[in-house]
Short mmCIF file of C-alpha atoms in Angstrom, two decimals:
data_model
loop_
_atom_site.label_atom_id
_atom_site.label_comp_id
_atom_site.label_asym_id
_atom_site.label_seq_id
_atom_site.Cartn_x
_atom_site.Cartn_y
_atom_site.Cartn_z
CA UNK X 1 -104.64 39.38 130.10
CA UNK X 2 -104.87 39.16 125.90
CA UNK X 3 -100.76 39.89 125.73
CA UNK X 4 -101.40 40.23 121.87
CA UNK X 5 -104.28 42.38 121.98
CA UNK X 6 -102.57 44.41 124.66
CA UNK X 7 -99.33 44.38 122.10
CA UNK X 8 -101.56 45.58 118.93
CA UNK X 9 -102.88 48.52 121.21
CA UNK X 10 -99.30 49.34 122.75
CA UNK X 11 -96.53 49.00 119.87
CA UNK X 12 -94.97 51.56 119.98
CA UNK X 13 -95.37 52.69 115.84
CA UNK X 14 -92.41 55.03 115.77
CA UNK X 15 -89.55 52.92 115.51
CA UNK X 16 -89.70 49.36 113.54
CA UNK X 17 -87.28 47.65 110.93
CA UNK X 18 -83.86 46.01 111.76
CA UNK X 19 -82.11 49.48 112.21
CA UNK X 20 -82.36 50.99 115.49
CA UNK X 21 -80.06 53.16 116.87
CA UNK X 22 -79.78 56.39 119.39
CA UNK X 23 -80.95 58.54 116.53
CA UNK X 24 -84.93 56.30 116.69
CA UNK X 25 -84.83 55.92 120.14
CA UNK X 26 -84.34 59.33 121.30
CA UNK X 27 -87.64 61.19 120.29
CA UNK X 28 -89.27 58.38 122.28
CA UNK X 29 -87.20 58.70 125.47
CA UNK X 30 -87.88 62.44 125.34
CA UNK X 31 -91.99 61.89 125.54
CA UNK X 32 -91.58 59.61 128.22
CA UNK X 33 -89.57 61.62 130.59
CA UNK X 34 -93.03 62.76 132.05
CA UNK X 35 -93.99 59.46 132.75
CA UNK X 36 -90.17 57.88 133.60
CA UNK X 37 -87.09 58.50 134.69
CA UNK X 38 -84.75 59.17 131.64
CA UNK X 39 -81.35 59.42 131.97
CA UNK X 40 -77.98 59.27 130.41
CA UNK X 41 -76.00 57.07 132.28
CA UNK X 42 -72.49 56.92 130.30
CA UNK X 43 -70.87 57.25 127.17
CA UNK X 44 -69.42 54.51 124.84
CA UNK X 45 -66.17 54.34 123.03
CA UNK X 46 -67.34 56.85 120.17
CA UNK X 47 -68.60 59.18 123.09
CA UNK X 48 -72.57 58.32 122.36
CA UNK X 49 -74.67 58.50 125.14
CA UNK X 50 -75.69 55.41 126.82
CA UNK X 51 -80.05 56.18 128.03
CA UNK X 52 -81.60 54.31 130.91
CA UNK X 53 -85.32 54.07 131.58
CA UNK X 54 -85.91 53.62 134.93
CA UNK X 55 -90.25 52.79 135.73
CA UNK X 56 -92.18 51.85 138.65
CA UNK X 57 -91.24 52.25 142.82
CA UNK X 58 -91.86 48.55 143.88
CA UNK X 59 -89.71 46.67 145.82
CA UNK X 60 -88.89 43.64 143.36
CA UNK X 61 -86.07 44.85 140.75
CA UNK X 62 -85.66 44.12 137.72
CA UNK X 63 -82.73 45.06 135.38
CA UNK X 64 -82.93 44.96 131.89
CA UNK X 65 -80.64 45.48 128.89
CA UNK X 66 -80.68 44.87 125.38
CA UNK X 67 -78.51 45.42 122.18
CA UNK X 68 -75.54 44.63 123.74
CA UNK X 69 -74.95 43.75 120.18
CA UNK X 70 -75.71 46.45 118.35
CA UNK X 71 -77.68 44.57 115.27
CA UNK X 72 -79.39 42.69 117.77
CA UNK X 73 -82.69 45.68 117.64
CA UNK X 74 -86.04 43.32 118.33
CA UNK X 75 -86.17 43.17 121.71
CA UNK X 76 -85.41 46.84 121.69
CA UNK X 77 -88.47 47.05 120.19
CA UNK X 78 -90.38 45.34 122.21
CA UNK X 79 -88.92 47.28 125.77
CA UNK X 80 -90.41 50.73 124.08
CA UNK X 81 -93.48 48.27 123.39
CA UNK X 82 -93.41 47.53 127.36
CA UNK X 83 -92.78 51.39 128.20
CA UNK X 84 -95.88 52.50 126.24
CA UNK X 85 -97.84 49.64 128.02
CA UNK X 86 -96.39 50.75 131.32
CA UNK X 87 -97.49 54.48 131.01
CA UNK X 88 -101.13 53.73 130.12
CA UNK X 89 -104.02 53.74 132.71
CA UNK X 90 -104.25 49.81 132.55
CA UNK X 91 -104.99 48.84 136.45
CA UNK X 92 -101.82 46.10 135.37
CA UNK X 93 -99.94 49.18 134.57
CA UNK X 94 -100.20 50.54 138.26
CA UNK X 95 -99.85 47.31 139.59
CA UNK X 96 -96.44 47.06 138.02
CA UNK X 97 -95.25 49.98 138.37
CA UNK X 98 -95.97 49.33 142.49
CA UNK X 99 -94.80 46.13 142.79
CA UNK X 100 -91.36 46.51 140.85
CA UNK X 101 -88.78 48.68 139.85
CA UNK X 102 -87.63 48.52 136.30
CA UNK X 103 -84.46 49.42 134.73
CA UNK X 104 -83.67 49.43 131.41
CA UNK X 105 -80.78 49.99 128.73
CA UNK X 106 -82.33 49.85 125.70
CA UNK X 107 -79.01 50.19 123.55
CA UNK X 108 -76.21 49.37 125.36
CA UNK X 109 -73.85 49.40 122.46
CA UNK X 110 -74.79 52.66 120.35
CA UNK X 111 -71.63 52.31 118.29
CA UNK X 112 -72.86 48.98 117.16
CA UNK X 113 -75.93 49.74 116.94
CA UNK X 114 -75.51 52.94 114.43
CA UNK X 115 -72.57 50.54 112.35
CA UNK X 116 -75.10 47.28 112.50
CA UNK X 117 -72.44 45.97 113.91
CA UNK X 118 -72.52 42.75 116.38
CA UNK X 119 -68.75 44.30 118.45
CA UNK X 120 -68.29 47.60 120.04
CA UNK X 121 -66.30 50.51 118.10
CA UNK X 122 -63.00 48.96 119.68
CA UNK X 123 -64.56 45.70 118.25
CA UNK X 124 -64.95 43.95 121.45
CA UNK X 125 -67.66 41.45 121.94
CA UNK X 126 -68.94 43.22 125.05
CA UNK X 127 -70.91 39.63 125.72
CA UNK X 128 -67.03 38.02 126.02
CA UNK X 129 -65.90 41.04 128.26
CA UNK X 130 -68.02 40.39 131.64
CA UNK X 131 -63.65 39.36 132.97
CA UNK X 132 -61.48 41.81 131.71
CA UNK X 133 -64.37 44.53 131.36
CA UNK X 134 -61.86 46.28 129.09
CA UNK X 135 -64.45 48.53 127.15
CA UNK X 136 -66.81 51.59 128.56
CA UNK X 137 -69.74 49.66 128.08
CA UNK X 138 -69.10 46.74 130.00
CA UNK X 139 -67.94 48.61 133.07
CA UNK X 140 -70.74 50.63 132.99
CA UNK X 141 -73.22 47.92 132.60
CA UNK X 142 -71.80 46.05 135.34
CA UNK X 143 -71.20 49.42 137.43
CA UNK X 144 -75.21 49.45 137.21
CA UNK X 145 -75.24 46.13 137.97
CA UNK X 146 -73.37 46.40 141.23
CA UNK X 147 -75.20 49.82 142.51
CA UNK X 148 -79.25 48.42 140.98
CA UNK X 149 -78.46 45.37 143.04
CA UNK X 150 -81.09 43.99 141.20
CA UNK X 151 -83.92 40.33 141.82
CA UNK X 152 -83.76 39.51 138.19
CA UNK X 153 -81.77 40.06 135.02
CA UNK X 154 -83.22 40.07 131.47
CA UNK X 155 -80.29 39.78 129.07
CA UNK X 156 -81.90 40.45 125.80
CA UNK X 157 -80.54 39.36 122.45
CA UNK X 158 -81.21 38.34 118.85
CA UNK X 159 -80.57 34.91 116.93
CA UNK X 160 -79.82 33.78 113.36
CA UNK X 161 -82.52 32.21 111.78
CA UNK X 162 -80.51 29.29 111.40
CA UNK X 163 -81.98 27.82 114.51
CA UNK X 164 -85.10 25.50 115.03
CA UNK X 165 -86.83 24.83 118.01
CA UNK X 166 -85.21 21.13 118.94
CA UNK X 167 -86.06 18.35 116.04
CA UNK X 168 -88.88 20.08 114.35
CA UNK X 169 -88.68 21.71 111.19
CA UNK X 170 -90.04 24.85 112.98
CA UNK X 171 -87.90 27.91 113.24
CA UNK X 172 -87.44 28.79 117.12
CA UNK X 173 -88.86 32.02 117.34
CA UNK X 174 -88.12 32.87 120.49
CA UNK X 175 -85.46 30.99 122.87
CA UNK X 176 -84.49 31.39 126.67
CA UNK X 177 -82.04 30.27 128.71
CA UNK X 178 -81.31 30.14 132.37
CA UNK X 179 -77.59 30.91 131.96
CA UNK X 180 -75.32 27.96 134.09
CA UNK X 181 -73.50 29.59 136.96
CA UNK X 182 -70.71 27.29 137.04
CA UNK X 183 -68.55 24.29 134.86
CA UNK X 184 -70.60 21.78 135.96
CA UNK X 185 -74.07 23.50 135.01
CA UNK X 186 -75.42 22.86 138.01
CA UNK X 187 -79.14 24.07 139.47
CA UNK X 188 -78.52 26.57 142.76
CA UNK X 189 -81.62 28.83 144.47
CA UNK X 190 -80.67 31.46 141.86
CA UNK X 191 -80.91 29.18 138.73
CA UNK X 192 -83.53 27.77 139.21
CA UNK X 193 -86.17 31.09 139.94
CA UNK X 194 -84.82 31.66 136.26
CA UNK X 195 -86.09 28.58 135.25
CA UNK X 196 -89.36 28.97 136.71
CA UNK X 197 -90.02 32.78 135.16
CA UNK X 198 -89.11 30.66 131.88
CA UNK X 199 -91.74 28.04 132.43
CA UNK X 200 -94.40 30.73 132.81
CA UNK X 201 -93.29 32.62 129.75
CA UNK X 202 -93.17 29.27 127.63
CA UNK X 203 -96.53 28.35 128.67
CA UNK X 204 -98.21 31.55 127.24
CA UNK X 205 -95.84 31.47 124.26
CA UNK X 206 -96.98 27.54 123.42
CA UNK X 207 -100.41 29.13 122.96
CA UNK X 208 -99.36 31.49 119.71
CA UNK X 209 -96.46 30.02 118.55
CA UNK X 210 -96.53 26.20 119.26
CA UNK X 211 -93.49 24.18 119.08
CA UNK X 212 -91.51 27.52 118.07
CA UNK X 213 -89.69 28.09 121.78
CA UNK X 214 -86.11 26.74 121.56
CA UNK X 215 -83.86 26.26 124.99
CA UNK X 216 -80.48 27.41 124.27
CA UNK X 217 -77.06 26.09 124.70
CA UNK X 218 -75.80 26.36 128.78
CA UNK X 219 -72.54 25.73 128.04
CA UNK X 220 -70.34 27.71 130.69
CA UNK X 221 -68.67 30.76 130.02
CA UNK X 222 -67.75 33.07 132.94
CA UNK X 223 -66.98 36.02 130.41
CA UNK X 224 -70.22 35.89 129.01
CA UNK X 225 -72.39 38.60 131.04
CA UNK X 226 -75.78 36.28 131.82
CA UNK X 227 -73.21 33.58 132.95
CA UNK X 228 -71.08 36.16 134.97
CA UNK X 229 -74.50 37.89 136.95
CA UNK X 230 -75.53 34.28 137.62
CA UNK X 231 -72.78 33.18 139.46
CA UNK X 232 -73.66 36.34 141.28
CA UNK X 233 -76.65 34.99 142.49
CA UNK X 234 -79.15 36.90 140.28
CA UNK X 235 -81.54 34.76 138.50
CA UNK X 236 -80.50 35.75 134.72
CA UNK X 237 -82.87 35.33 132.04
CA UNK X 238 -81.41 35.28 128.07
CA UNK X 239 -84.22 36.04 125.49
CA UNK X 240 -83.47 35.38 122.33
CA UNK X 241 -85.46 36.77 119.66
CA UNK X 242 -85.72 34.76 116.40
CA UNK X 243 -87.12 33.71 112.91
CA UNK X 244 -90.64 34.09 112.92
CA UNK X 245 -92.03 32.65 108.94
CA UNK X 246 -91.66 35.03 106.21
CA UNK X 247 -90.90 37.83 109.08
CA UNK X 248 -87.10 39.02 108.28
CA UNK X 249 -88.17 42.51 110.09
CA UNK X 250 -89.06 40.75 113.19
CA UNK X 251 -92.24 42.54 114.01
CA UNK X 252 -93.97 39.17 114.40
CA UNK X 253 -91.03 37.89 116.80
CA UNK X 254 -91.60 41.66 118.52
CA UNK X 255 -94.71 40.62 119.47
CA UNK X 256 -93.71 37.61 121.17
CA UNK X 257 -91.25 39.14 123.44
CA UNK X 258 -93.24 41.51 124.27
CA UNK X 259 -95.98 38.73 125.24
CA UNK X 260 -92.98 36.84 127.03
CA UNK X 261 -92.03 39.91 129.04
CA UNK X 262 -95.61 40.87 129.95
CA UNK X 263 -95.87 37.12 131.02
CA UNK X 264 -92.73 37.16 133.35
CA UNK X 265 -93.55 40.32 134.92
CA UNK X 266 -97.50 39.15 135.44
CA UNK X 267 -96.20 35.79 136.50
CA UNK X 268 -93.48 37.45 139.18
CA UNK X 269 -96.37 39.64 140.21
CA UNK X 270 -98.31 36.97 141.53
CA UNK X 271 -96.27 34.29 142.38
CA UNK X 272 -93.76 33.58 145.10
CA UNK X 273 -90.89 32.31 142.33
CA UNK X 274 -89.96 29.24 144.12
CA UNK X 275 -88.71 26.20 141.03
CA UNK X 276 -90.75 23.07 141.23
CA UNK X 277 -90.66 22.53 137.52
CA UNK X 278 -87.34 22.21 136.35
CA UNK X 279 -88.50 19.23 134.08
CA UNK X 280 -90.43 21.33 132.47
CA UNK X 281 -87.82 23.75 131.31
CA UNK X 282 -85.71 20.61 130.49
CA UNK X 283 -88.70 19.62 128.13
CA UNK X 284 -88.46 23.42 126.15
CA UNK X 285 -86.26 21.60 123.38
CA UNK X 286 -83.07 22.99 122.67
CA UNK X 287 -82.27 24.86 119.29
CA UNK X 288 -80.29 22.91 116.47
CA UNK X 289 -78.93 24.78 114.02
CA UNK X 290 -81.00 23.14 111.21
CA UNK X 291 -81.97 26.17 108.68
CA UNK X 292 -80.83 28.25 105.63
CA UNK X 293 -83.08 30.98 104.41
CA UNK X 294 -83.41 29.24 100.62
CA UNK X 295 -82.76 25.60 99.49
CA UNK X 296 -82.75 25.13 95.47
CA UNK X 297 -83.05 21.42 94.89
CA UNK X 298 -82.76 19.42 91.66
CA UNK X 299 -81.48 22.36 89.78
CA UNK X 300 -78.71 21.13 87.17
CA UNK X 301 -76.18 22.50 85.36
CA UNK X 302 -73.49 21.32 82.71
CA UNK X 303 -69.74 20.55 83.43
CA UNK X 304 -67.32 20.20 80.38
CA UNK X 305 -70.89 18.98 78.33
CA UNK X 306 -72.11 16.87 81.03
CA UNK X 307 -75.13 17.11 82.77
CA UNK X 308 -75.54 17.29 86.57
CA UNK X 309 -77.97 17.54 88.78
CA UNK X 310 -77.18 19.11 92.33
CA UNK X 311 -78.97 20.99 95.38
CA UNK X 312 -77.56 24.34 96.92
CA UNK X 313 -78.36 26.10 99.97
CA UNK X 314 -79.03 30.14 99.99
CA UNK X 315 -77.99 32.45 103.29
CA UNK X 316 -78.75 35.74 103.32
CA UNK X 317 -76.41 38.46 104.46
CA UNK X 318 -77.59 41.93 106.36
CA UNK X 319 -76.08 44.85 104.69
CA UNK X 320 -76.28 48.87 105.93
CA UNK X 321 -77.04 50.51 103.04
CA UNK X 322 -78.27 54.49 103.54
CA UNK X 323 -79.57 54.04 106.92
CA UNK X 324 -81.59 50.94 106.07
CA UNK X 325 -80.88 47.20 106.40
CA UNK X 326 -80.76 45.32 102.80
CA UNK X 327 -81.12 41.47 102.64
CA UNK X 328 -78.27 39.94 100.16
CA UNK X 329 -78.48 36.43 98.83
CA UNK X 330 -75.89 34.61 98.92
CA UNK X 331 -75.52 30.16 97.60
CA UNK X 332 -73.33 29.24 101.02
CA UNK X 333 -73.55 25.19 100.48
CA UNK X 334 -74.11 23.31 97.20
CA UNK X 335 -74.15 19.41 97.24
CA UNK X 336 -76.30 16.29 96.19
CA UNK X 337 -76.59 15.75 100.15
CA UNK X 338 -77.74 18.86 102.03
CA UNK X 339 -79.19 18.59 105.42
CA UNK X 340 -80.46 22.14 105.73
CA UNK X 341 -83.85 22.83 105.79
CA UNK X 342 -85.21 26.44 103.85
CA UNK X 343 -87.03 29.14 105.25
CA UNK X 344 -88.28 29.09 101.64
CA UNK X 345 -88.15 26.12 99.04
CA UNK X 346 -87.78 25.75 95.29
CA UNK X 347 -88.09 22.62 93.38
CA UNK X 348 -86.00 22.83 90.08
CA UNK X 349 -87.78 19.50 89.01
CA UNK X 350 -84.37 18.98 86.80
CA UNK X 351 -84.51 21.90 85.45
CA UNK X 352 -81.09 23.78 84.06
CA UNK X 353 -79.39 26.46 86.13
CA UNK X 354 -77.80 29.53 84.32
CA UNK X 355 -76.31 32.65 85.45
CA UNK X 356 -74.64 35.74 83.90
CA UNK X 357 -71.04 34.43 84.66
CA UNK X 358 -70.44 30.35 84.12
CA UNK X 359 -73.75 29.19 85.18
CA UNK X 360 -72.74 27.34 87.81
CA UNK X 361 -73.55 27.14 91.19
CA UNK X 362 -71.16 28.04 93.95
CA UNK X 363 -70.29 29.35 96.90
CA UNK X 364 -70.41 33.06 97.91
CA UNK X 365 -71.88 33.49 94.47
CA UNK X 366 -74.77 36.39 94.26
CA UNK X 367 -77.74 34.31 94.24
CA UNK X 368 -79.42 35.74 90.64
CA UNK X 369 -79.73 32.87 88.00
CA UNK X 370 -82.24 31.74 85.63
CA UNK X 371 -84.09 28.13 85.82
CA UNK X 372 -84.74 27.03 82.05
CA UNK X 373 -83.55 30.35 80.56
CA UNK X 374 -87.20 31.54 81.23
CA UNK X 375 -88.02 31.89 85.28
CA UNK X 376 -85.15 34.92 87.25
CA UNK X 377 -84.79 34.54 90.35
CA UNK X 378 -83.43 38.17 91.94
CA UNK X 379 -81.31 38.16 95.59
CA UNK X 380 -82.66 34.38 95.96
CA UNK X 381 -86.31 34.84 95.14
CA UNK X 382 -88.52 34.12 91.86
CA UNK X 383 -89.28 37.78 89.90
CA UNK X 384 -92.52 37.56 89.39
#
């Protein structure tokens, strides 16, 4: 199958941007109850209703959530991209739909989600509560859990775009992990069909985004909800959807998950998931935090009349404004030495830096300035 020609024809056009909440997702849910089974499945701590998608009658089942964070939307998108694929007459479509059952959360956190917040309204990380389950949302996810029994779990996530894929200078665009079951990170039965699903996907992902697949960190942390349903003995699968260049929206890195999650259900489909290729998953390199969105270099400025010449790093922040996500620049590092790469580059060549306060560079100063009195940049970027 052409996953991106498949992903042109399916995206699912309503809903796009970095805001998604209940609000976007609802009109959807409500055409495909004909084709699905919609349902509201709980309630969060602000009493917003918590939708499940359930697709397909097969006997392999898969359970997927996502925006467990609640600014964490892209592989949101990317699920109603599946759904849309799903209910179409595509002979893959019916094959799916026999061979597994789905189910799906596609906002887990609605509180977060409508606040663009990361925590729960309580502000609980409900990714540090798979222990205690203190909040609504993490009993009820693992309440699912428990009565889905499910064969695989799809724990689906954002990432900063401070993260490359290993030692290139190339953002990691998307990133998996097989989430370690124990302290010692050891490999068991369940592990390791993780790793193999993440072989497959990284093998079609190589083809359209080459050396932009980062591994991530396996570090061991029972209250963390892919480590928790792994020591379960449910092969656990974190997506991570990044930086894809110049695409801040993510409906580039949208595509990609979709392609990855088309891959892993094709390569489920037809394989008996049995790991003989943990060295390739060992090869998928593993993100370094390695990127800023701007780097300024050779800008200078004056100090009590004397001329320096310095570098500083830009970061941007994501702010809720009206119901829409704004990107605000922000100079986070500034040094002669920085070992941050930029999303996007400027050369100062020397040139003097002057702003509308002391014209100096600094930290958690609004990145507006001037370069030679004659070029503005606005929120980090040259006004043309």
């Amino acid at each position: 199958m052409n996953f991106i020609s498949l992903f042109t024809q399916f995206k699912e056009e309503s809903i796009s941007g970095r805001y998604l909440t209940n609000s976007h997702i609802e009109p959807v849910l409500e055409n495909l109850k004909q084709d699905f089974e919609i349902s509201v499945i709980g309630r969060s701590v602000g009493n917003k209703p918590i939708h499940a998608v359930k697709i397909g009658t097969g006997k392999t089942k898969i359970f997927m959530w996502s925006q467990m964070h609640g600014n964490e939307s892209t592989t949101t998108k990317a699920l109603f991209d599946l759904f849309k694929f799903l209910k179409s007459d595509f002979e893959e479509a019916s094959d799916y739909k026999n061979a597994f059952t789905i189910l799906c959360i596609p906002i887990l956190n609605p509180d977060g989600a409508e606040a663009y917040t990361r925590v729960n309204a309580n502000e609980v990380d409900l990714n540090r509560d798979s222990v205690d389950l203190s909040q609504p949302e993490s009993q009820l996810l693992r309440k699912t859990f428990e009565s889905f029994q499910p064969d695989f779990c799809y724990n689906l996530h954002d990432q900063r775009t401070i993260f490359a894929a290993g030692d290139t200078s190339n953002p990691a665009t998307v990133s998996f992990l097989a989430p370690a079951y124990d302290e010692e990170r050891n490999y068991n039965d369940s592990r390791l069909k993780a790793v193999s699903v993440i072989v497959a996907m990284n093998e079609e992902l190589q083809k359209h985004i080459p050396d932009q697949v980062g591994r991530f960190d396996d570090s061991f942390n029972i209250n963390c909800i892919g480590d928790m349903f792994q020591s379960l003995n449910v092969p656990t699968i974190l997506f991570e959807a990044g930086h894809f260049q110049e695409d801040y929206q993510r409906e580039e890195t949208r595509k990609y998950i979709f392609t990855a999650l088309m891959k892993s259900l094709q390569f489920i489909n037809e394989n008996d998931v049995v790991c003989k290729n943990i060295n390739e998953y060992l090869r998928i390199p593993q993100n370094k935090i390695k990127f800023v969105d701007i780097v300024c270099k050779k800008f200078s400025f004056l100090v009590d009349s004397l001329k320096r010449i310095t570098n500083f790093a830009i970061q941007y922040k994501e702010v809720l404004k009206n119901n829409k996500i704004e990107f605000e620049a922000f100079i986070v590092e500034v040094g002669e030495e920085l070992n941050s790469i930029g999303h996007v580059e400027y050369d100062g060549d020397g040139g003097m830096y002057t702003d509308d306060s002391n014209s100096i560079p600094e930290v958690n100063k609004k990145a507006d300035f001037y370069l030679n009195d004659k070029i503005k940049f606005v929120n980090g970027i040259i006004n043309e």
